[in-house]
Coordinates of C-alpha atoms in Angstrom, one line a residue:
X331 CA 25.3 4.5 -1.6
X332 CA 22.5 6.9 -3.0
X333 CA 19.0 4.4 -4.0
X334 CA 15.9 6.0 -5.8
X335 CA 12.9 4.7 -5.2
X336 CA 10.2 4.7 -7.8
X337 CA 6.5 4.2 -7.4
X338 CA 5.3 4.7 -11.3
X339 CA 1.1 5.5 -11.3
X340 CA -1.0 5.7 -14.2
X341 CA -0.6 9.3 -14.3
X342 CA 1.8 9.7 -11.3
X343 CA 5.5 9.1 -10.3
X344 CA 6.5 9.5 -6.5
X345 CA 10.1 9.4 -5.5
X346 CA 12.5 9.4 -2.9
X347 CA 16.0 9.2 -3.0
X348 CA 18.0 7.6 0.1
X349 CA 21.3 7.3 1.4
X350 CA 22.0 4.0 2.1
X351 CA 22.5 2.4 4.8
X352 CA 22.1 4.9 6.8
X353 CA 18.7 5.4 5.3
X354 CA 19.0 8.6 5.5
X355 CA 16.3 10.5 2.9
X356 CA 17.8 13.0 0.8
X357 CA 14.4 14.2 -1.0
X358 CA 11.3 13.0 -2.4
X359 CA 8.7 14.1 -4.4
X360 CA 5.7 13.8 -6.1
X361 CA 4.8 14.5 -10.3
X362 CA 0.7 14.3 -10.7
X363 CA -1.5 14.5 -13.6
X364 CA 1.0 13.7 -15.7
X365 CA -0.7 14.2 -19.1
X366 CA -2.8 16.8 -18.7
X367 CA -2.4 20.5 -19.7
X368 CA -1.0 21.6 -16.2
X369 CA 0.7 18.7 -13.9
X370 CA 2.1 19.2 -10.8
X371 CA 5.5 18.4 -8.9
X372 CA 6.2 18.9 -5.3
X373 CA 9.3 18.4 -4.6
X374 CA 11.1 17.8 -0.7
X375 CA 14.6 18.5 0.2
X376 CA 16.0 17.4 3.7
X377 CA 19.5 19.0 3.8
X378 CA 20.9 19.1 7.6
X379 CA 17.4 18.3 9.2
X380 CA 15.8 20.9 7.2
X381 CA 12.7 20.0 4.9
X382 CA 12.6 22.6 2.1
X383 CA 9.0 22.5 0.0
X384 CA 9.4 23.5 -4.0
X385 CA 5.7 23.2 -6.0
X386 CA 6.0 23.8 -9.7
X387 CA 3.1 23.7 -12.4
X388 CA 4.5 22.6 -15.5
X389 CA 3.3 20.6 -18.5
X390 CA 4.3 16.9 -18.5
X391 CA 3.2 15.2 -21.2
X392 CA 4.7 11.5 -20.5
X393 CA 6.4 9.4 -17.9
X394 CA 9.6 9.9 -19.6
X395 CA 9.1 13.5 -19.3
X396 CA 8.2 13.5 -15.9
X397 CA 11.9 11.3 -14.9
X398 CA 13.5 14.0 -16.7
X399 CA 12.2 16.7 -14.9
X400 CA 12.5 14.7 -12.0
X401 CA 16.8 14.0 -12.3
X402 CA 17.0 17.9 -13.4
X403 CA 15.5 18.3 -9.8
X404 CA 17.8 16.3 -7.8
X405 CA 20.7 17.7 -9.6
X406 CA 19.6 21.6 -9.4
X407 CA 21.7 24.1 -8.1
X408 CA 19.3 25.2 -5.6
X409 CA 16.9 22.1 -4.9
X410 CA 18.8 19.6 -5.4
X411 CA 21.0 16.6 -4.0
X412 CA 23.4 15.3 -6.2
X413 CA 25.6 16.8 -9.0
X414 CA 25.1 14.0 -11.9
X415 CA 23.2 10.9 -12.5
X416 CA 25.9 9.0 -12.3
X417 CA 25.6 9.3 -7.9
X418 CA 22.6 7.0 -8.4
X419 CA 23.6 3.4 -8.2
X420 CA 20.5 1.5 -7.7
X421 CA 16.8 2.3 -8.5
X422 CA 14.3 0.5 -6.5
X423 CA 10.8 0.0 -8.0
X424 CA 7.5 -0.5 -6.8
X425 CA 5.7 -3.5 -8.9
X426 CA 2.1 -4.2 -7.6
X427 CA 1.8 -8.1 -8.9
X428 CA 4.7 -10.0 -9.3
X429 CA 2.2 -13.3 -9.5
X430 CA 3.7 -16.2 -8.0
X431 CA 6.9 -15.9 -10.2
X432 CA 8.3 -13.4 -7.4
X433 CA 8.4 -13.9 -4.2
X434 CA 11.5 -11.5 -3.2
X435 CA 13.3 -8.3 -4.3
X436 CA 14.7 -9.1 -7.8
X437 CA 17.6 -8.1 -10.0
X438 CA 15.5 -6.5 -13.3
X439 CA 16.2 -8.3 -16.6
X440 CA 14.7 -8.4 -20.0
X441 CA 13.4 -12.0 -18.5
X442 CA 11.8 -10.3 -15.6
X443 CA 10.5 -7.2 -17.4
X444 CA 8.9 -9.7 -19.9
X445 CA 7.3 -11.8 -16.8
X446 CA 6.1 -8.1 -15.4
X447 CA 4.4 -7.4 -18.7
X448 CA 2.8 -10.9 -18.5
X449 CA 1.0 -10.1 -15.3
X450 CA -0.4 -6.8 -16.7
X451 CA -4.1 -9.1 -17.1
X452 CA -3.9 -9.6 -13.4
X453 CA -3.2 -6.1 -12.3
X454 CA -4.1 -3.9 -16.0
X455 CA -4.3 -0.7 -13.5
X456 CA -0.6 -0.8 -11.8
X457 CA 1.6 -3.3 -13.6
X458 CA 2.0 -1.5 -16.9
X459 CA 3.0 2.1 -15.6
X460 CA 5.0 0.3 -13.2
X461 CA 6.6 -1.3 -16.3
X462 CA 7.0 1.8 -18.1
X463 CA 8.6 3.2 -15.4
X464 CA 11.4 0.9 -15.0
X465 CA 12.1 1.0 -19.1
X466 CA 11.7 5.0 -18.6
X467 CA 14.6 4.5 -15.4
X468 CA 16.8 2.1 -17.8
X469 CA 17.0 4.8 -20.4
X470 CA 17.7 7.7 -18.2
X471 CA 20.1 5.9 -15.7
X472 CA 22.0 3.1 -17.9
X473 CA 24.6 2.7 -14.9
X474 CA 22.0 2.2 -12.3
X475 CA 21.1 -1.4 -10.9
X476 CA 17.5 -1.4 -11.6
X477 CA 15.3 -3.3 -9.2
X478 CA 11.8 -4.7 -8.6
X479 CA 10.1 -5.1 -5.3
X480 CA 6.8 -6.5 -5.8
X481 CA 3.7 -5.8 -3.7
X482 CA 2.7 -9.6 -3.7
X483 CA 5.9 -11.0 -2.6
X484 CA 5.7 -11.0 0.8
X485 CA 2.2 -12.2 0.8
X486 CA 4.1 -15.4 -0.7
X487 CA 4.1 -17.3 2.5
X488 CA 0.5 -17.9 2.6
X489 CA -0.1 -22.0 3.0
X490 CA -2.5 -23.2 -0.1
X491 CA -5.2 -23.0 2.7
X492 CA -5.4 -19.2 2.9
X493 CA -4.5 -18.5 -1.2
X494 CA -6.6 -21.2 -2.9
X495 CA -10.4 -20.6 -3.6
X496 CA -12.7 -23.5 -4.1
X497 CA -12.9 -23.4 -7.4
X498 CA -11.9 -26.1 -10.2
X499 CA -7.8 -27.0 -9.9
X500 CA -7.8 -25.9 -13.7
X501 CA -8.6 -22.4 -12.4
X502 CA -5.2 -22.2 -10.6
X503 CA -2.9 -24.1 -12.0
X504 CA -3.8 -22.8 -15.7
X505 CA -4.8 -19.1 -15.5
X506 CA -3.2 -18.3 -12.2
X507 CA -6.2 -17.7 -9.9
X508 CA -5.8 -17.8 -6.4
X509 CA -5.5 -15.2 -3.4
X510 CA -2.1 -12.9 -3.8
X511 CA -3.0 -9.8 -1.5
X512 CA -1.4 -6.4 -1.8
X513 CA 0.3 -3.7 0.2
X514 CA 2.9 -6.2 0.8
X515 CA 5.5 -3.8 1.3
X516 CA 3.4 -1.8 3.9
X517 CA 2.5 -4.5 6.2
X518 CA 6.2 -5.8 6.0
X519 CA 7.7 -2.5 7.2
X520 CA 5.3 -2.1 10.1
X521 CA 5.4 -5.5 11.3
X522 CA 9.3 -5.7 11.5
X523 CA 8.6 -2.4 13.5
X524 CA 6.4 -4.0 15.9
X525 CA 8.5 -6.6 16.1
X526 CA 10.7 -4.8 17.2
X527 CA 8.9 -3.1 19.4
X528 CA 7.6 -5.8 21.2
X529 CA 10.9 -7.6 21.2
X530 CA 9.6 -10.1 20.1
X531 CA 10.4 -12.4 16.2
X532 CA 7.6 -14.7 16.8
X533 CA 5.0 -12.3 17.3
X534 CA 1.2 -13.2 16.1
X535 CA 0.3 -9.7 14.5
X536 CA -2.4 -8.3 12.6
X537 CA -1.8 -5.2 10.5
X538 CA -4.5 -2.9 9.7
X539 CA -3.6 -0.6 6.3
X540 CA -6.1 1.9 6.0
X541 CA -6.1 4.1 3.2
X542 CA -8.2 4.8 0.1
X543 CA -6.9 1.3 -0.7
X544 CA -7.3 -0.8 2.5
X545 CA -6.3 -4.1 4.1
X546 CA -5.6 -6.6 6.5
X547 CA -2.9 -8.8 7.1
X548 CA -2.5 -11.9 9.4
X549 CA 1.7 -12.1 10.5
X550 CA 3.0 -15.1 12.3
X551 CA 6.6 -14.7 13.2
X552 CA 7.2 -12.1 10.5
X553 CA 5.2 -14.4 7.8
X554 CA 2.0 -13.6 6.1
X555 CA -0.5 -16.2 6.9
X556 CA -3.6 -14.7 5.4
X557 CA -5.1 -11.6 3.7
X558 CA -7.7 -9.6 3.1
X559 CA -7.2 -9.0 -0.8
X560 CA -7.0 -11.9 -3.1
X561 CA -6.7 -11.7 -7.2
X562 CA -6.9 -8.3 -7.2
X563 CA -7.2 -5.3 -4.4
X564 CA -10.7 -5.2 -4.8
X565 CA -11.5 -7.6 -1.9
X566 CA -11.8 -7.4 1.5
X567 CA -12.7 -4.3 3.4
X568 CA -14.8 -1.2 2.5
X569 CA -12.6 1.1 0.8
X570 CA -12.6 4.9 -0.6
X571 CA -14.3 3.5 -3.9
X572 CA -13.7 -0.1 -3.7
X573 CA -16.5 -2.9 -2.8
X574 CA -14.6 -5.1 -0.7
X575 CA -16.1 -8.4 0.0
X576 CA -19.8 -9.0 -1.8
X577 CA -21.6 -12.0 -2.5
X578 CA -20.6 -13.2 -6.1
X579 CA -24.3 -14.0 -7.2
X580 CA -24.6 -9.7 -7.6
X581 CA -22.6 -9.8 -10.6
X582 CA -24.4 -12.2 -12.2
X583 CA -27.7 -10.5 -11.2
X584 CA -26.6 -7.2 -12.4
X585 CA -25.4 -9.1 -15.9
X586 CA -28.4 -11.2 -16.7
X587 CA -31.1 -9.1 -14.9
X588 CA -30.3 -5.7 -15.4
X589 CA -28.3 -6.0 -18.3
X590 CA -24.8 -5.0 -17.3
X591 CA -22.0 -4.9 -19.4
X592 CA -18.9 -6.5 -17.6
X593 CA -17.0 -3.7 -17.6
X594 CA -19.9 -1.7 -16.2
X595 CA -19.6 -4.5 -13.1
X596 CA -15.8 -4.0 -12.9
X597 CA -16.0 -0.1 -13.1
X598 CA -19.0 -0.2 -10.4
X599 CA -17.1 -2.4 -7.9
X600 CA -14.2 -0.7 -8.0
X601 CA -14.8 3.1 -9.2
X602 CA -18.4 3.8 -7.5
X603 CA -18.4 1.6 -4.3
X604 CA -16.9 1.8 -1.0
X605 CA -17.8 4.8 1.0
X606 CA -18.6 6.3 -2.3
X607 CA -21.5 3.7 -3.3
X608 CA -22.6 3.9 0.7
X609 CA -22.6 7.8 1.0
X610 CA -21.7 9.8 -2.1
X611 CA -18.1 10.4 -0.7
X612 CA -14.6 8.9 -1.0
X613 CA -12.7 10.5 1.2
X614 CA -12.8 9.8 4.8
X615 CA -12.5 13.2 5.9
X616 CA -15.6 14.3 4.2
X617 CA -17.6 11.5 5.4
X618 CA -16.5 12.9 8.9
X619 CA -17.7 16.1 8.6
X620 CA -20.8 14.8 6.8
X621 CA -21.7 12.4 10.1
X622 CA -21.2 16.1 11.9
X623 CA -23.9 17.5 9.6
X624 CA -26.3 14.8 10.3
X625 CA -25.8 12.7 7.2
X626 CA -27.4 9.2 8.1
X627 CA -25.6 7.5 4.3
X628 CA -21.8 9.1 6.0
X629 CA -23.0 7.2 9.3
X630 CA -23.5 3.9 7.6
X631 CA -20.7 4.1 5.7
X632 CA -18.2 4.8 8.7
X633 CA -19.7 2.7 10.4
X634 CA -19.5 -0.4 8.1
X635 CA -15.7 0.7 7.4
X636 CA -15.0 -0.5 10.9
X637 CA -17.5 -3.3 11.8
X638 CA -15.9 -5.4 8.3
X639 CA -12.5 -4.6 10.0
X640 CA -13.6 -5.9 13.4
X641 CA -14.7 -9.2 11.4
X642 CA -11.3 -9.9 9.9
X643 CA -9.7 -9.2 13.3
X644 CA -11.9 -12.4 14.6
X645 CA -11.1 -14.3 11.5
X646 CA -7.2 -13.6 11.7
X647 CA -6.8 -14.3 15.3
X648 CA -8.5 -17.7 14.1
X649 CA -6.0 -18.2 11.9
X650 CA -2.9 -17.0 14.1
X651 CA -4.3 -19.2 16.8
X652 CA -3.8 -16.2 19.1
X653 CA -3.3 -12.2 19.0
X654 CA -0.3 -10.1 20.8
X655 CA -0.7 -6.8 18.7
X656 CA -2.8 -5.1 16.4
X657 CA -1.1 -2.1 14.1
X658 CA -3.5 0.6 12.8
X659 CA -1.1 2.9 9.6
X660 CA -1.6 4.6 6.8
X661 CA -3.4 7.6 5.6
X662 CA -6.8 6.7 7.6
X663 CA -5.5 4.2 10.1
X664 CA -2.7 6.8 11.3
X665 CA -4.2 9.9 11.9
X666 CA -7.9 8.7 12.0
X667 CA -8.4 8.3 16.1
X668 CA -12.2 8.1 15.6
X669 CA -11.7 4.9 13.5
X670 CA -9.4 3.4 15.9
X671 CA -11.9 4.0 18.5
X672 CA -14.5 2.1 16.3
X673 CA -12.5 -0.6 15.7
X674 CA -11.6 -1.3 19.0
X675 CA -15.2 -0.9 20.4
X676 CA -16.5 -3.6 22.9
X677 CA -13.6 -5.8 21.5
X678 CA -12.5 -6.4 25.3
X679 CA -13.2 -10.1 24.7
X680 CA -11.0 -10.1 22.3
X681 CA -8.2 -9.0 24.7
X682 CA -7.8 -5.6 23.4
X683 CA -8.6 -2.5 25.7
X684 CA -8.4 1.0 24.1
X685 CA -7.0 3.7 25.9
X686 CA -8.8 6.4 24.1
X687 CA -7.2 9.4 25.9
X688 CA -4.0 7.9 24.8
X689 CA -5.8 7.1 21.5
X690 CA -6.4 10.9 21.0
X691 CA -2.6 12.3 21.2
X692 CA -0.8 12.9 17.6
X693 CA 2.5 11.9 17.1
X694 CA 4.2 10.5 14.2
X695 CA 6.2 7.8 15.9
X696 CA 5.0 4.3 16.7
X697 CA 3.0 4.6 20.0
X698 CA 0.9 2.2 22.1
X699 CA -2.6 3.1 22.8
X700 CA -3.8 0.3 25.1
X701 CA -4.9 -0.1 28.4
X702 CA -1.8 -1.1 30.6
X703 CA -3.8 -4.2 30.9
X704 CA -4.6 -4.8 27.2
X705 CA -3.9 -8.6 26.6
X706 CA -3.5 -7.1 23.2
X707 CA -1.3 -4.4 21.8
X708 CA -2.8 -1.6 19.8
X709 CA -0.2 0.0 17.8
X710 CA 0.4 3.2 15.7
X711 CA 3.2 2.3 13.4
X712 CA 3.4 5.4 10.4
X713 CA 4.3 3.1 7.3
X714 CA 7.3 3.9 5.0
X715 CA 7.0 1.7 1.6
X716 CA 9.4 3.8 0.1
X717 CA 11.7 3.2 2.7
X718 CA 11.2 -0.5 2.8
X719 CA 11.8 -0.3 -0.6
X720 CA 14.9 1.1 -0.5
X721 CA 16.1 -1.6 2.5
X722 CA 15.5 -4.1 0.1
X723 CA 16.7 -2.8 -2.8
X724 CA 19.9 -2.1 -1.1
X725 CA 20.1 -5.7 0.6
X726 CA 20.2 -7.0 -2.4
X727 CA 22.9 -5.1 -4.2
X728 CA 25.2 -4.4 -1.5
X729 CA 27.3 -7.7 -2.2

């Protein structure tokens, strides 16, 4: 059974296709800047254990454009995979919020794409190009299953403890405000890895997703217990241009005392924070080199990155009541050994012991990096949402 998997931005589409169950990828891809004189498409084929790399600058004026381009890519004669659409039998999508309507993989409706498009307030960056995409997928594949794996749903399992803020009932049970975390997808697919790593089901894990987005999740026995977003994935750690945690009484300072306009807030929180607002840059890798060149603002900022992570580390084992493994992945978190190092630091009371040559050796397949006496496991697990996606979409259509 061949499964796309779709992961619609706001001016992006990444794709992969699979061969299920085997789970075998057949290609996958990326259209960016979709809307702007000259987008871009790379495009991967893996024929035979051969990855073959096609870049093409084109116009793409819309989302519907870019699927289009996309299908006459997986059907060409020398980049592609199938021969007709028609191979296609399922589409998995990536949708950010799915509220607390969804908590699992589900079928796509006109029900469910109306209940999508009622969560755009919570998540007005993701959920409506996510939405588009799937009414783009319906038109283009009307034989295809179409369906919707929601970044929120595994996050679902949280106890009213960890997802309810103290804040008038009203608040939650009319508008829909409480704690729903993100990356839900990611921090499924690495802690079934460790799992399974440590044989062990019952496992009390914390996974560590480091990217330009980041966060933290607390795993009991495969179940989310806590996390570090809540309404939105604004919260929690530092991020490439994301606040994280701040006191509350900012916002109102900035509005009443300095004149802010709310969106101004919104837009400064979430656009011009992070390592940005710490040391001019966004990117992790510049902030590196800038510590190289002496920059004291690239310093702080690293070094803030990792101290908030070390403190939800000793909040989650708190709430897990205990701590077998820690799992670094993602952009940052997999190939960043300085930041696993930081992280780690004089955290031997915690039961976790670094191995830092071990630490320093690249591979992209899960590895330990502890001490062979590490109470703790540190793990390197390379995340595959699109993979995960796929699982599930195919779990559920399969009968």
């Amino acid at each position: 059974m061949k499964i796309l998997v779709l992961n619609s931005g706001s001016s992006s589409l990444k794709y992969q296709l699979f061969d299920m169950p085997n789970e075998h990828a057949l290609c996958s891809g990326l259209v960016d800047r979709i809307g702007l004189e000259q987008s871009t498409i790379t495009h991967k084929t893996f024929i035979d254990d051969t990855e073959t790399k096609h870049e093409i600058v084109i116009a793409i004026p819309d989302h519907e454009s870019a699927l289009i381009k996309v299908t006459e890519l997986l059907r060409d004669a020398f980049m592609g995979v199938i021969s007709e659409n028609g191979e296609i039998e399922a589409i998995g999508h990536r949708v950010v919020h799915g509220g607390e309507e969804f908590a699992s993989t589900t079928l796509i409706t006109d029900e469910v794409k109306a209940k999508i498009k009622a969560l755009f307030t919570l998540a007005p960056l993701h959920n409506p190009p996510n939405h588009l995409g799937i009414t783009v997928a319906e038109r283009i594949f009307p034989n295809a299953k179409q369906v919707a794996v929601f970044d929120t749903a595994f996050h679902q399992t949280m106890p009213p403890l960890a997802y309810r803020f103290a804040i008038p009932k009203t608040m939650y049970t009319d508008l829909g405000i409480r704690a729903y975390g993100f990356h839900g997808t990611s921090h499924q697919y690495v802690s079934k890895k460790a799992n399974e790593y440590l044989n062990n089901p019952k496992a009390k894990i914390i996974t560590i997703h480091l990217g330009n987005g980041c966060s933290m999740t607390a795993i009991d026995s495969g179940k989310s217990m806590d996390t570090s977003m809540g309404l939105g994935p604004m919260g929690g750690l530092v991020m490439g241009t994301r606040a994280g945690d701040i006191d509350p009484s900012i916002i109102f300072h900035l509005i009443k005392e300095r004149n802010y306009q709310p969106q101004e807030v919104n837009d400064l929180l979430n656009k011009k924070s992070g390592l940005l607002g710490l040391s001019g840059l966004s990117d992790m890798r510049d902030v590196k080199k800038a510590i190289t060149e002496g920059n004291p603002d690239a310093k702080l900022a690293y070094e803030l990155y990792a101290y908030r992570i070390q403190k939800y580390i000793g909040a989650f084992s708190a709430v897990l009541k205990g701590l077998d493994a820690i799992v670094f992945t993602a952009g940052v978190g997999e190939n960043d050994a300085d930041m696993r190092e930081a992280v780690c630091k004089d955290m031997d009371f915690f039961g976790i012991q670094l191995d830092v040559p071990l630490n320093r050796r690249d591979s992209k397949n899960i590895r330990e990096i502890n001490l062979p006496n590490s109470k703790v496991k540190v793990l390197v697990i390379p995340t595959n949402e699109e993979l995960e996606i796929g699982q599930q979409t195919f779990e559920l259509i399969k009968i």
